[in-house]
mmCIF file with all atom_site columns, C-alpha atoms and ligand atoms in Angstrom:
data_model
loop_
_atom_site.group_PDB
_atom_site.id
_atom_site.type_symbol
_atom_site.label_atom_id
_atom_site.label_alt_id
_atom_site.label_comp_id
_atom_site.label_asym_id
_atom_site.label_entity_id
_atom_site.label_seq_id
_atom_site.pdbx_PDB_ins_code
_atom_site.Cartn_x
_atom_site.Cartn_y
_atom_site.Cartn_z
_atom_site.occupancy
_atom_site.B_iso_or_equiv
_atom_site.pdbx_formal_charge
_atom_site.auth_seq_id
_atom_site.auth_comp_id
_atom_site.auth_asym_id
_atom_site.auth_atom_id
_atom_site.pdbx_PDB_model_num
ATOM   1   C CA  . MET A 1 1   ? 1.347   -17.263 -3.664  1.00 0.00 ? 1   MET A CA  1
ATOM   2   C CA  . LEU A 1 2   ? 4.836   -16.790 -2.227  1.00 0.00 ? 2   LEU A CA  1
ATOM   3   C CA  . LEU A 1 3   ? 6.434   -13.554 -3.447  1.00 0.00 ? 3   LEU A CA  1
ATOM   4   C CA  . PRO A 1 4   ? 9.976   -12.957 -4.741  1.00 0.00 ? 4   PRO A CA  1
ATOM   5   C CA  . SER A 1 5   ? 12.339  -12.000 -1.900  1.00 0.00 ? 5   SER A CA  1
ATOM   6   C CA  . PRO A 1 6   ? 12.767  -8.256  -1.377  1.00 0.00 ? 6   PRO A CA  1
ATOM   7   C CA  . ARG A 1 7   ? 16.036  -6.540  -2.197  1.00 0.00 ? 7   ARG A CA  1
ATOM   8   C CA  . THR A 1 8   ? 17.801  -4.350  0.350   1.00 0.00 ? 8   THR A CA  1
ATOM   9   C CA  . LYS A 1 9   ? 20.075  -2.599  -2.172  1.00 0.00 ? 9   LYS A CA  1
ATOM   10  C CA  . GLY A 1 10  ? 18.653  -0.094  -4.634  1.00 0.00 ? 10  GLY A CA  1
ATOM   11  C CA  . ARG A 1 11  ? 19.681  1.979   -7.639  1.00 0.00 ? 11  ARG A CA  1
ATOM   12  C CA  . ILE A 1 12  ? 19.484  5.326   -5.842  1.00 0.00 ? 12  ILE A CA  1
ATOM   13  C CA  . SER A 1 13  ? 20.296  6.605   -2.353  1.00 0.00 ? 13  SER A CA  1
ATOM   14  C CA  . VAL A 1 14  ? 17.622  7.344   0.219   1.00 0.00 ? 14  VAL A CA  1
ATOM   15  C CA  . GLU A 1 15  ? 18.559  11.036  -0.128  1.00 0.00 ? 15  GLU A CA  1
ATOM   16  C CA  . GLU A 1 16  ? 17.897  10.895  -3.876  1.00 0.00 ? 16  GLU A CA  1
ATOM   17  C CA  . ALA A 1 17  ? 14.564  9.158   -3.303  1.00 0.00 ? 17  ALA A CA  1
ATOM   18  C CA  . ILE A 1 18  ? 13.543  11.810  -0.755  1.00 0.00 ? 18  ILE A CA  1
ATOM   19  C CA  . SER A 1 19  ? 14.517  14.677  -3.014  1.00 0.00 ? 19  SER A CA  1
ATOM   20  C CA  . SER A 1 20  ? 12.790  13.294  -6.132  1.00 0.00 ? 20  SER A CA  1
ATOM   21  C CA  . ARG A 1 21  ? 9.599   12.138  -4.384  1.00 0.00 ? 21  ARG A CA  1
ATOM   22  C CA  . ARG A 1 22  ? 6.430   13.712  -5.780  1.00 0.00 ? 22  ARG A CA  1
ATOM   23  C CA  . SER A 1 23  ? 2.805   12.692  -5.975  1.00 0.00 ? 23  SER A CA  1
ATOM   24  C CA  . ARG A 1 24  ? 2.328   11.230  -9.477  1.00 0.00 ? 24  ARG A CA  1
ATOM   25  C CA  . ARG A 1 25  ? -1.133  10.983  -10.950 1.00 0.00 ? 25  ARG A CA  1
ATOM   26  C CA  . GLU A 1 26  ? -0.628  9.926   -14.576 1.00 0.00 ? 26  GLU A CA  1
ATOM   27  C CA  . PHE A 1 27  ? 0.411   6.376   -15.310 1.00 0.00 ? 27  PHE A CA  1
ATOM   28  C CA  . ARG A 1 28  ? 1.512   4.514   -18.419 1.00 0.00 ? 28  ARG A CA  1
ATOM   29  C CA  . ASP A 1 29  ? -0.263  1.398   -19.602 1.00 0.00 ? 29  ASP A CA  1
ATOM   30  C CA  . LYS A 1 30  ? 2.791   -0.697  -18.729 1.00 0.00 ? 30  LYS A CA  1
ATOM   31  C CA  . PRO A 1 31  ? 2.617   -3.713  -16.427 1.00 0.00 ? 31  PRO A CA  1
ATOM   32  C CA  . LEU A 1 32  ? 4.499   -3.849  -13.165 1.00 0.00 ? 32  LEU A CA  1
ATOM   33  C CA  . SER A 1 33  ? 6.664   -6.891  -12.591 1.00 0.00 ? 33  SER A CA  1
ATOM   34  C CA  . LEU A 1 34  ? 5.890   -9.332  -9.808  1.00 0.00 ? 34  LEU A CA  1
ATOM   35  C CA  . GLU A 1 35  ? 9.250   -8.355  -8.257  1.00 0.00 ? 35  GLU A CA  1
ATOM   36  C CA  . GLU A 1 36  ? 8.140   -4.698  -8.165  1.00 0.00 ? 36  GLU A CA  1
ATOM   37  C CA  . LEU A 1 37  ? 4.826   -5.613  -6.529  1.00 0.00 ? 37  LEU A CA  1
ATOM   38  C CA  . ALA A 1 38  ? 6.636   -7.766  -3.959  1.00 0.00 ? 38  ALA A CA  1
ATOM   39  C CA  . GLN A 1 39  ? 9.159   -5.012  -3.223  1.00 0.00 ? 39  GLN A CA  1
ATOM   40  C CA  . LEU A 1 40  ? 6.378   -2.440  -2.655  1.00 0.00 ? 40  LEU A CA  1
ATOM   41  C CA  . LEU A 1 41  ? 4.462   -4.748  -0.314  1.00 0.00 ? 41  LEU A CA  1
ATOM   42  C CA  . TRP A 1 42  ? 7.611   -5.444  1.658   1.00 0.00 ? 42  TRP A CA  1
ATOM   43  C CA  . ALA A 1 43  ? 8.417   -1.703  1.904   1.00 0.00 ? 43  ALA A CA  1
ATOM   44  C CA  . ALA A 1 44  ? 4.866   -1.111  3.151   1.00 0.00 ? 44  ALA A CA  1
ATOM   45  C CA  . GLN A 1 45  ? 4.597   -3.810  5.784   1.00 0.00 ? 45  GLN A CA  1
ATOM   46  C CA  . GLY A 1 46  ? 7.200   -6.529  5.286   1.00 0.00 ? 46  GLY A CA  1
ATOM   47  C CA  . THR A 1 47  ? 9.189   -8.114  8.064   1.00 0.00 ? 47  THR A CA  1
ATOM   48  C CA  . VAL A 1 48  ? 12.824  -7.439  8.910   1.00 0.00 ? 48  VAL A CA  1
ATOM   49  C CA  . LEU A 1 49  ? 15.242  -8.652  11.554  1.00 0.00 ? 49  LEU A CA  1
ATOM   50  C CA  . PRO A 1 50  ? 14.893  -9.062  14.475  1.00 0.00 ? 50  PRO A CA  1
ATOM   51  C CA  . ARG A 1 51  ? 12.272  -11.551 13.385  1.00 0.00 ? 51  ARG A CA  1
ATOM   52  C CA  . GLY A 1 52  ? 8.715   -10.237 13.495  1.00 0.00 ? 52  GLY A CA  1
ATOM   53  C CA  . MET A 1 53  ? 9.601   -6.554  13.288  1.00 0.00 ? 53  MET A CA  1
ATOM   54  C CA  . ARG A 1 54  ? 8.520   -4.578  10.242  1.00 0.00 ? 54  ARG A CA  1
ATOM   55  C CA  . THR A 1 55  ? 9.701   -2.054  7.694   1.00 0.00 ? 55  THR A CA  1
ATOM   56  C CA  . ALA A 1 56  ? 7.504   0.672   9.245   1.00 0.00 ? 56  ALA A CA  1
ATOM   57  C CA  . PRO A 1 57  ? 7.289   1.558   12.960  1.00 0.00 ? 57  PRO A CA  1
ATOM   58  C CA  . SER A 1 58  ? 4.198   0.680   15.020  1.00 0.00 ? 58  SER A CA  1
ATOM   59  C CA  . ALA A 1 59  ? 3.093   1.989   18.437  1.00 0.00 ? 59  ALA A CA  1
ATOM   60  C CA  . GLY A 1 60  ? 3.995   -0.725  20.954  1.00 0.00 ? 60  GLY A CA  1
ATOM   61  C CA  . ALA A 1 61  ? 4.418   -3.156  18.035  1.00 0.00 ? 61  ALA A CA  1
ATOM   62  C CA  . THR A 1 62  ? 0.629   -3.546  17.937  1.00 0.00 ? 62  THR A CA  1
ATOM   63  C CA  . PHE A 1 63  ? 0.708   -3.637  14.104  1.00 0.00 ? 63  PHE A CA  1
ATOM   64  C CA  . PRO A 1 64  ? -2.842  -2.498  13.295  1.00 0.00 ? 64  PRO A CA  1
ATOM   65  C CA  . LEU A 1 65  ? -2.317  -2.125  9.537   1.00 0.00 ? 65  LEU A CA  1
ATOM   66  C CA  . GLU A 1 66  ? -3.168  -4.530  6.715   1.00 0.00 ? 66  GLU A CA  1
ATOM   67  C CA  . ILE A 1 67  ? -2.258  -4.093  3.051   1.00 0.00 ? 67  ILE A CA  1
ATOM   68  C CA  . TYR A 1 68  ? -4.537  -5.012  0.154   1.00 0.00 ? 68  TYR A CA  1
ATOM   69  C CA  . ALA A 1 69  ? -3.411  -5.058  -3.476  1.00 0.00 ? 69  ALA A CA  1
ATOM   70  C CA  . VAL A 1 70  ? -5.930  -4.154  -6.160  1.00 0.00 ? 70  VAL A CA  1
ATOM   71  C CA  . VAL A 1 71  ? -4.187  -5.677  -9.158  1.00 0.00 ? 71  VAL A CA  1
ATOM   72  C CA  . GLY A 1 72  ? -5.020  -4.762  -12.737 1.00 0.00 ? 72  GLY A CA  1
ATOM   73  C CA  . ASN A 1 73  ? -1.822  -5.124  -14.753 1.00 0.00 ? 73  ASN A CA  1
ATOM   74  C CA  . VAL A 1 74  ? 0.986   -6.964  -12.962 1.00 0.00 ? 74  VAL A CA  1
ATOM   75  C CA  . ALA A 1 75  ? 3.061   -9.686  -14.650 1.00 0.00 ? 75  ALA A CA  1
ATOM   76  C CA  . GLU A 1 76  ? 2.449   -13.266 -13.465 1.00 0.00 ? 76  GLU A CA  1
ATOM   77  C CA  . THR A 1 77  ? -0.478  -12.031 -11.323 1.00 0.00 ? 77  THR A CA  1
ATOM   78  C CA  . SER A 1 78  ? -4.067  -12.201 -12.534 1.00 0.00 ? 78  SER A CA  1
ATOM   79  C CA  . SER A 1 79  ? -6.323  -9.179  -11.965 1.00 0.00 ? 79  SER A CA  1
ATOM   80  C CA  . GLY A 1 80  ? -8.183  -9.097  -8.688  1.00 0.00 ? 80  GLY A CA  1
ATOM   81  C CA  . LEU A 1 81  ? -7.976  -8.321  -5.012  1.00 0.00 ? 81  LEU A CA  1
ATOM   82  C CA  . TYR A 1 82  ? -5.200  -9.723  -2.810  1.00 0.00 ? 82  TYR A CA  1
ATOM   83  C CA  . HIS A 1 83  ? -4.236  -9.527  0.843   1.00 0.00 ? 83  HIS A CA  1
ATOM   84  C CA  . TYR A 1 84  ? -0.565  -9.297  1.783   1.00 0.00 ? 84  TYR A CA  1
ATOM   85  C CA  . ASN A 1 85  ? 0.537   -11.821 4.379   1.00 0.00 ? 85  ASN A CA  1
ATOM   86  C CA  . THR A 1 86  ? 3.342   -10.066 6.217   1.00 0.00 ? 86  THR A CA  1
ATOM   87  C CA  . PHE A 1 87  ? 4.508   -13.143 8.069   1.00 0.00 ? 87  PHE A CA  1
ATOM   88  C CA  . ASN A 1 88  ? 5.491   -15.267 5.093   1.00 0.00 ? 88  ASN A CA  1
ATOM   89  C CA  . HIS A 1 89  ? 5.712   -12.528 2.410   1.00 0.00 ? 89  HIS A CA  1
ATOM   90  C CA  . SER A 1 90  ? 2.900   -13.973 0.330   1.00 0.00 ? 90  SER A CA  1
ATOM   91  C CA  . LEU A 1 91  ? -0.300  -12.861 -1.367  1.00 0.00 ? 91  LEU A CA  1
ATOM   92  C CA  . GLU A 1 92  ? -3.682  -14.422 -0.792  1.00 0.00 ? 92  GLU A CA  1
ATOM   93  C CA  . LYS A 1 93  ? -6.208  -13.911 -3.569  1.00 0.00 ? 93  LYS A CA  1
ATOM   94  C CA  . LEU A 1 94  ? -9.586  -12.714 -2.289  1.00 0.00 ? 94  LEU A CA  1
ATOM   95  C CA  . SER A 1 95  ? -11.395 -11.971 -5.553  1.00 0.00 ? 95  SER A CA  1
ATOM   96  C CA  . GLY A 1 96  ? -10.796 -12.337 -9.292  1.00 0.00 ? 96  GLY A CA  1
ATOM   97  C CA  . GLU A 1 97  ? -12.640 -9.151  -10.213 1.00 0.00 ? 97  GLU A CA  1
ATOM   98  C CA  . ASP A 1 98  ? -10.668 -6.179  -11.528 1.00 0.00 ? 98  ASP A CA  1
ATOM   99  C CA  . LEU A 1 99  ? -11.851 -3.614  -8.961  1.00 0.00 ? 99  LEU A CA  1
ATOM   100 C CA  . ARG A 1 100 ? -9.941  -0.606  -10.262 1.00 0.00 ? 100 ARG A CA  1
ATOM   101 C CA  . ARG A 1 101 ? -12.852 1.299   -11.809 1.00 0.00 ? 101 ARG A CA  1
ATOM   102 C CA  . ARG A 1 102 ? -15.097 0.753   -8.804  1.00 0.00 ? 102 ARG A CA  1
ATOM   103 C CA  . LEU A 1 103 ? -12.289 1.764   -6.449  1.00 0.00 ? 103 LEU A CA  1
ATOM   104 C CA  . ALA A 1 104 ? -11.777 4.962   -8.479  1.00 0.00 ? 104 ALA A CA  1
ATOM   105 C CA  . SER A 1 105 ? -15.494 5.642   -8.230  1.00 0.00 ? 105 SER A CA  1
ATOM   106 C CA  . ALA A 1 106 ? -15.390 5.157   -4.426  1.00 0.00 ? 106 ALA A CA  1
ATOM   107 C CA  . ALA A 1 107 ? -12.513 7.656   -4.430  1.00 0.00 ? 107 ALA A CA  1
ATOM   108 C CA  . LEU A 1 108 ? -14.803 10.373  -5.786  1.00 0.00 ? 108 LEU A CA  1
ATOM   109 C CA  . GLY A 1 109 ? -13.971 9.506   -9.384  1.00 0.00 ? 109 GLY A CA  1
ATOM   110 C CA  . GLN A 1 110 ? -10.184 9.957   -9.121  1.00 0.00 ? 110 GLN A CA  1
ATOM   111 C CA  . MET A 1 111 ? -9.452  8.192   -12.391 1.00 0.00 ? 111 MET A CA  1
ATOM   112 C CA  . MET A 1 112 ? -5.742  7.749   -11.738 1.00 0.00 ? 112 MET A CA  1
ATOM   113 C CA  . ILE A 1 113 ? -6.869  4.736   -9.684  1.00 0.00 ? 113 ILE A CA  1
ATOM   114 C CA  . SER A 1 114 ? -8.486  3.065   -12.677 1.00 0.00 ? 114 SER A CA  1
ATOM   115 C CA  . SER A 1 115 ? -5.539  3.791   -14.987 1.00 0.00 ? 115 SER A CA  1
ATOM   116 C CA  . ALA A 1 116 ? -2.827  2.603   -12.576 1.00 0.00 ? 116 ALA A CA  1
ATOM   117 C CA  . PRO A 1 117 ? -1.768  -1.041  -12.963 1.00 0.00 ? 117 PRO A CA  1
ATOM   118 C CA  . LEU A 1 118 ? -1.918  -1.453  -9.177  1.00 0.00 ? 118 LEU A CA  1
ATOM   119 C CA  . SER A 1 119 ? -3.370  0.236   -6.109  1.00 0.00 ? 119 SER A CA  1
ATOM   120 C CA  . LEU A 1 120 ? -2.310  -0.551  -2.570  1.00 0.00 ? 120 LEU A CA  1
ATOM   121 C CA  . VAL A 1 121 ? -4.991  -0.012  0.060   1.00 0.00 ? 121 VAL A CA  1
ATOM   122 C CA  . ILE A 1 122 ? -3.792  0.474   3.627   1.00 0.00 ? 122 ILE A CA  1
ATOM   123 C CA  . ALA A 1 123 ? -6.478  -0.435  6.154   1.00 0.00 ? 123 ALA A CA  1
ATOM   124 C CA  . ALA A 1 124 ? -6.498  -0.437  9.952   1.00 0.00 ? 124 ALA A CA  1
ATOM   125 C CA  . ASP A 1 125 ? -7.881  -2.709  12.628  1.00 0.00 ? 125 ASP A CA  1
ATOM   126 C CA  . PHE A 1 126 ? -8.008  0.010   15.289  1.00 0.00 ? 126 PHE A CA  1
ATOM   127 C CA  . ALA A 1 127 ? -8.902  -2.482  18.056  1.00 0.00 ? 127 ALA A CA  1
ATOM   128 C CA  . ARG A 1 128 ? -5.386  -3.938  18.054  1.00 0.00 ? 128 ARG A CA  1
ATOM   129 C CA  . THR A 1 129 ? -3.971  -0.592  19.186  1.00 0.00 ? 129 THR A CA  1
ATOM   130 C CA  . VAL A 1 130 ? -7.005  0.587   21.198  1.00 0.00 ? 130 VAL A CA  1
ATOM   131 C CA  . ASN A 1 131 ? -6.704  -2.511  23.405  1.00 0.00 ? 131 ASN A CA  1
ATOM   132 C CA  . ARG A 1 132 ? -3.279  -1.305  24.488  1.00 0.00 ? 132 ARG A CA  1
ATOM   133 C CA  . TYR A 1 133 ? -3.531  2.493   24.362  1.00 0.00 ? 133 TYR A CA  1
ATOM   134 C CA  . GLY A 1 134 ? -7.210  3.455   24.655  1.00 0.00 ? 134 GLY A CA  1
ATOM   135 C CA  . HIS A 1 135 ? -8.142  6.776   23.062  1.00 0.00 ? 135 HIS A CA  1
ATOM   136 C CA  . ARG A 1 136 ? -4.513  7.595   22.145  1.00 0.00 ? 136 ARG A CA  1
ATOM   137 C CA  . ALA A 1 137 ? -4.692  4.769   19.638  1.00 0.00 ? 137 ALA A CA  1
ATOM   138 C CA  . VAL A 1 138 ? -6.600  6.841   17.092  1.00 0.00 ? 138 VAL A CA  1
ATOM   139 C CA  . GLN A 1 139 ? -3.670  9.225   16.817  1.00 0.00 ? 139 GLN A CA  1
ATOM   140 C CA  . TYR A 1 140 ? -1.155  6.372   16.776  1.00 0.00 ? 140 TYR A CA  1
ATOM   141 C CA  . VAL A 1 141 ? -2.837  4.440   13.963  1.00 0.00 ? 141 VAL A CA  1
ATOM   142 C CA  . ASN A 1 142 ? -3.138  7.570   11.856  1.00 0.00 ? 142 ASN A CA  1
ATOM   143 C CA  . ASN A 1 143 ? 0.540   8.299   12.506  1.00 0.00 ? 143 ASN A CA  1
ATOM   144 C CA  . GLU A 1 144 ? 1.418   4.780   11.392  1.00 0.00 ? 144 GLU A CA  1
ATOM   145 C CA  . VAL A 1 145 ? -0.305  4.989   8.031   1.00 0.00 ? 145 VAL A CA  1
ATOM   146 C CA  . GLY A 1 146 ? 1.866   8.022   7.278   1.00 0.00 ? 146 GLY A CA  1
ATOM   147 C CA  . HIS A 1 147 ? 4.992   5.954   7.872   1.00 0.00 ? 147 HIS A CA  1
ATOM   148 C CA  . VAL A 1 148 ? 3.752   3.225   5.555   1.00 0.00 ? 148 VAL A CA  1
ATOM   149 C CA  . GLY A 1 149 ? 2.687   5.720   2.912   1.00 0.00 ? 149 GLY A CA  1
ATOM   150 C CA  . GLN A 1 150 ? 6.114   7.369   2.934   1.00 0.00 ? 150 GLN A CA  1
ATOM   151 C CA  . ASN A 1 151 ? 7.819   3.989   2.586   1.00 0.00 ? 151 ASN A CA  1
ATOM   152 C CA  . ILE A 1 152 ? 5.669   3.321   -0.496  1.00 0.00 ? 152 ILE A CA  1
ATOM   153 C CA  . TYR A 1 153 ? 6.472   6.758   -1.942  1.00 0.00 ? 153 TYR A CA  1
ATOM   154 C CA  . LEU A 1 154 ? 10.223  6.279   -1.467  1.00 0.00 ? 154 LEU A CA  1
ATOM   155 C CA  . GLN A 1 155 ? 10.223  2.671   -2.692  1.00 0.00 ? 155 GLN A CA  1
ATOM   156 C CA  . CYS A 1 156 ? 8.381   3.826   -5.820  1.00 0.00 ? 156 CYS A CA  1
ATOM   157 C CA  . GLU A 1 157 ? 11.044  6.463   -6.488  1.00 0.00 ? 157 GLU A CA  1
ATOM   158 C CA  . ALA A 1 158 ? 13.800  3.886   -6.046  1.00 0.00 ? 158 ALA A CA  1
ATOM   159 C CA  . LEU A 1 159 ? 12.102  1.549   -8.536  1.00 0.00 ? 159 LEU A CA  1
ATOM   160 C CA  . GLY A 1 160 ? 11.458  4.287   -11.123 1.00 0.00 ? 160 GLY A CA  1
ATOM   161 C CA  . LEU A 1 161 ? 7.709   4.170   -10.370 1.00 0.00 ? 161 LEU A CA  1
ATOM   162 C CA  . GLY A 1 162 ? 5.251   6.768   -9.120  1.00 0.00 ? 162 GLY A CA  1
ATOM   163 C CA  . THR A 1 163 ? 2.410   6.894   -6.598  1.00 0.00 ? 163 THR A CA  1
ATOM   164 C CA  . CYS A 1 164 ? 0.015   9.298   -4.934  1.00 0.00 ? 164 CYS A CA  1
ATOM   165 C CA  . ALA A 1 165 ? -1.419  9.126   -1.429  1.00 0.00 ? 165 ALA A CA  1
ATOM   166 C CA  . VAL A 1 166 ? -5.191  9.239   -1.839  1.00 0.00 ? 166 VAL A CA  1
ATOM   167 C CA  . GLY A 1 167 ? -7.159  10.088  1.277   1.00 0.00 ? 167 GLY A CA  1
ATOM   168 C CA  . ALA A 1 168 ? -10.345 11.329  -0.392  1.00 0.00 ? 168 ALA A CA  1
ATOM   169 C CA  . PHE A 1 169 ? -12.689 8.351   -0.692  1.00 0.00 ? 169 PHE A CA  1
ATOM   170 C CA  . ARG A 1 170 ? -15.959 7.086   0.739   1.00 0.00 ? 170 ARG A CA  1
ATOM   171 C CA  . GLU A 1 171 ? -14.860 4.784   3.536   1.00 0.00 ? 171 GLU A CA  1
ATOM   172 C CA  . GLU A 1 172 ? -17.938 2.528   3.617   1.00 0.00 ? 172 GLU A CA  1
ATOM   173 C CA  . GLU A 1 173 ? -17.853 2.100   -0.154  1.00 0.00 ? 173 GLU A CA  1
ATOM   174 C CA  . VAL A 1 174 ? -14.229 0.946   -0.076  1.00 0.00 ? 174 VAL A CA  1
ATOM   175 C CA  . GLN A 1 175 ? -15.011 -1.414  2.808   1.00 0.00 ? 175 GLN A CA  1
ATOM   176 C CA  . ALA A 1 176 ? -17.921 -2.909  0.861   1.00 0.00 ? 176 ALA A CA  1
ATOM   177 C CA  . LEU A 1 177 ? -15.831 -3.262  -2.294  1.00 0.00 ? 177 LEU A CA  1
ATOM   178 C CA  . LEU A 1 178 ? -12.970 -5.021  -0.496  1.00 0.00 ? 178 LEU A CA  1
ATOM   179 C CA  . LYS A 1 179 ? -15.367 -6.869  1.843   1.00 0.00 ? 179 LYS A CA  1
ATOM   180 C CA  . ILE A 1 180 ? -13.371 -5.785  4.908   1.00 0.00 ? 180 ILE A CA  1
ATOM   181 C CA  . ASP A 1 181 ? -14.296 -4.588  8.409   1.00 0.00 ? 181 ASP A CA  1
ATOM   182 C CA  . GLN A 1 182 ? -10.994 -2.751  8.777   1.00 0.00 ? 182 GLN A CA  1
ATOM   183 C CA  . VAL A 1 183 ? -10.940 0.990   8.127   1.00 0.00 ? 183 VAL A CA  1
ATOM   184 C CA  . PRO A 1 184 ? -9.286  2.017   4.851   1.00 0.00 ? 184 PRO A CA  1
ATOM   185 C CA  . LEU A 1 185 ? -6.942  4.964   5.433   1.00 0.00 ? 185 LEU A CA  1
ATOM   186 C CA  . TYR A 1 186 ? -5.042  5.394   2.161   1.00 0.00 ? 186 TYR A CA  1
ATOM   187 C CA  . ILE A 1 187 ? -5.350  4.240   -1.427  1.00 0.00 ? 187 ILE A CA  1
ATOM   188 C CA  . MET A 1 188 ? -2.025  4.419   -3.252  1.00 0.00 ? 188 MET A CA  1
ATOM   189 C CA  . PRO A 1 189 ? -2.170  3.868   -7.017  1.00 0.00 ? 189 PRO A CA  1
ATOM   190 C CA  . VAL A 1 190 ? 1.217   2.812   -8.425  1.00 0.00 ? 190 VAL A CA  1
ATOM   191 C CA  . GLY A 1 191 ? 2.603   2.693   -11.932 1.00 0.00 ? 191 GLY A CA  1
ATOM   192 C CA  . TYR A 1 192 ? 5.185   3.847   -14.460 1.00 0.00 ? 192 TYR A CA  1
ATOM   193 C CA  . VAL A 1 193 ? 4.765   7.584   -14.781 1.00 0.00 ? 193 VAL A CA  1
ATOM   194 C CA  . ARG A 1 194 ? 3.579   9.104   -18.031 1.00 0.00 ? 194 ARG A CA  1
HETATM 195 C C1  . LIG B 2 .   ? -3.489  12.808  3.946   1.00 0.00 ? 1   LIG B C1  1
HETATM 196 C C2  . LIG B 2 .   ? -3.318  13.073  2.464   1.00 0.00 ? 1   LIG B C2  1
HETATM 197 C C3  . LIG B 2 .   ? -4.402  12.877  1.614   1.00 0.00 ? 1   LIG B C3  1
HETATM 198 C C4  . LIG B 2 .   ? -4.240  13.090  0.244   1.00 0.00 ? 1   LIG B C4  1
HETATM 199 N N1  . LIG B 2 .   ? -5.289  12.824  -0.598  1.00 0.00 ? 1   LIG B N1  1
HETATM 200 C C5  . LIG B 2 .   ? -5.145  13.019  -1.923  1.00 0.00 ? 1   LIG B C5  1
HETATM 201 C C6  . LIG B 2 .   ? -6.214  12.705  -2.807  1.00 0.00 ? 1   LIG B C6  1
HETATM 202 O O1  . LIG B 2 .   ? -7.273  12.222  -2.417  1.00 0.00 ? 1   LIG B O1  1
HETATM 203 N N2  . LIG B 2 .   ? -6.010  12.921  -4.141  1.00 0.00 ? 1   LIG B N2  1
HETATM 204 C C7  . LIG B 2 .   ? -4.832  13.428  -4.628  1.00 0.00 ? 1   LIG B C7  1
HETATM 205 O O2  . LIG B 2 .   ? -4.730  13.608  -5.839  1.00 0.00 ? 1   LIG B O2  1
HETATM 206 N N3  . LIG B 2 .   ? -3.786  13.721  -3.807  1.00 0.00 ? 1   LIG B N3  1
HETATM 207 C C8  . LIG B 2 .   ? -3.919  13.516  -2.467  1.00 0.00 ? 1   LIG B C8  1
HETATM 208 N N4  . LIG B 2 .   ? -2.859  13.773  -1.630  1.00 0.00 ? 1   LIG B N4  1
HETATM 209 C C9  . LIG B 2 .   ? -1.571  14.203  -2.194  1.00 0.00 ? 1   LIG B C9  1
HETATM 210 C C10 . LIG B 2 .   ? -1.342  15.719  -1.995  1.00 0.00 ? 1   LIG B C10 1
HETATM 211 O O3  . LIG B 2 .   ? -2.198  16.427  -2.859  1.00 0.00 ? 1   LIG B O3  1
HETATM 212 C C11 . LIG B 2 .   ? 0.136   16.037  -2.304  1.00 0.00 ? 1   LIG B C11 1
HETATM 213 O O4  . LIG B 2 .   ? 0.964   15.369  -1.372  1.00 0.00 ? 1   LIG B O4  1
HETATM 214 C C12 . LIG B 2 .   ? 0.422   17.543  -2.239  1.00 0.00 ? 1   LIG B C12 1
HETATM 215 O O5  . LIG B 2 .   ? -0.196  18.204  -3.317  1.00 0.00 ? 1   LIG B O5  1
HETATM 216 C C13 . LIG B 2 .   ? 1.923   17.857  -2.260  1.00 0.00 ? 1   LIG B C13 1
HETATM 217 O O6  . LIG B 2 .   ? 2.525   17.330  -3.444  1.00 0.00 ? 1   LIG B O6  1
HETATM 218 P P1  . LIG B 2 .   ? 3.738   16.289  -3.385  1.00 0.00 ? 1   LIG B P1  1
HETATM 219 O O7  . LIG B 2 .   ? 3.233   15.033  -2.716  1.00 0.00 ? 1   LIG B O7  1
HETATM 220 O O8  . LIG B 2 .   ? 4.107   16.044  -4.825  1.00 0.00 ? 1   LIG B O8  1
HETATM 221 O O9  . LIG B 2 .   ? 4.833   16.902  -2.598  1.00 0.00 ? 1   LIG B O9  1
HETATM 222 C C14 . LIG B 2 .   ? -3.006  13.546  -0.275  1.00 0.00 ? 1   LIG B C14 1
HETATM 223 C C15 . LIG B 2 .   ? -1.927  13.732  0.600   1.00 0.00 ? 1   LIG B C15 1
HETATM 224 C C16 . LIG B 2 .   ? -2.069  13.478  1.937   1.00 0.00 ? 1   LIG B C16 1
HETATM 225 C C17 . LIG B 2 .   ? -0.875  13.659  2.853   1.00 0.00 ? 1   LIG B C17 1
#
């Protein structure tokens, strides 16, 4: 499914987004729009000019990160698991199961994940960066997820939404749930804040 084009003008300045950013853990039962989902995915890992470069920096442009969307309540988008295709700004549906409760359980029962309309999971294929940088790659990939996480935080603020970086989860359980070999590094539930 091709996504709506991202906007590069927002309602607030980057300074306002930085100063209002907080981790938000209580979400309203209000759907996100497809435009909001698309904007968040683009902020996380979309492409920008020059062609092929991305919204977040990457060591040697090795781009080890992949974004998965666990959708529960997003307009025009049925519940399920999706993978974001950076190259053509589209979503590929991987499963039609609403995984939010099971994802919350894998995250040690952090129920904000089951109440949020959406969670973004940032996962890494370390080999892409290890091939170039050897043991330094572990540090680089972990640095990169911080960049992506901050983009999601600031994009949420600019859209009037909230998120929380969740690092406490059982890695193998998340991998099994998403059916991925990549290593999940962050779960970021997103929604309108209560
Ligand atoms: C690496 C990392 C892991 C985190 N994991 C969790 C988590 O599992 N659950 C949670 O509620 N918050 C988590 N947080 C959010 C922090 O608790 C939060 O950033 C901190 O309390 C400061 O609050 P602020 O983000 O509103 O400034 C995590 C933050 C980071 C940077």
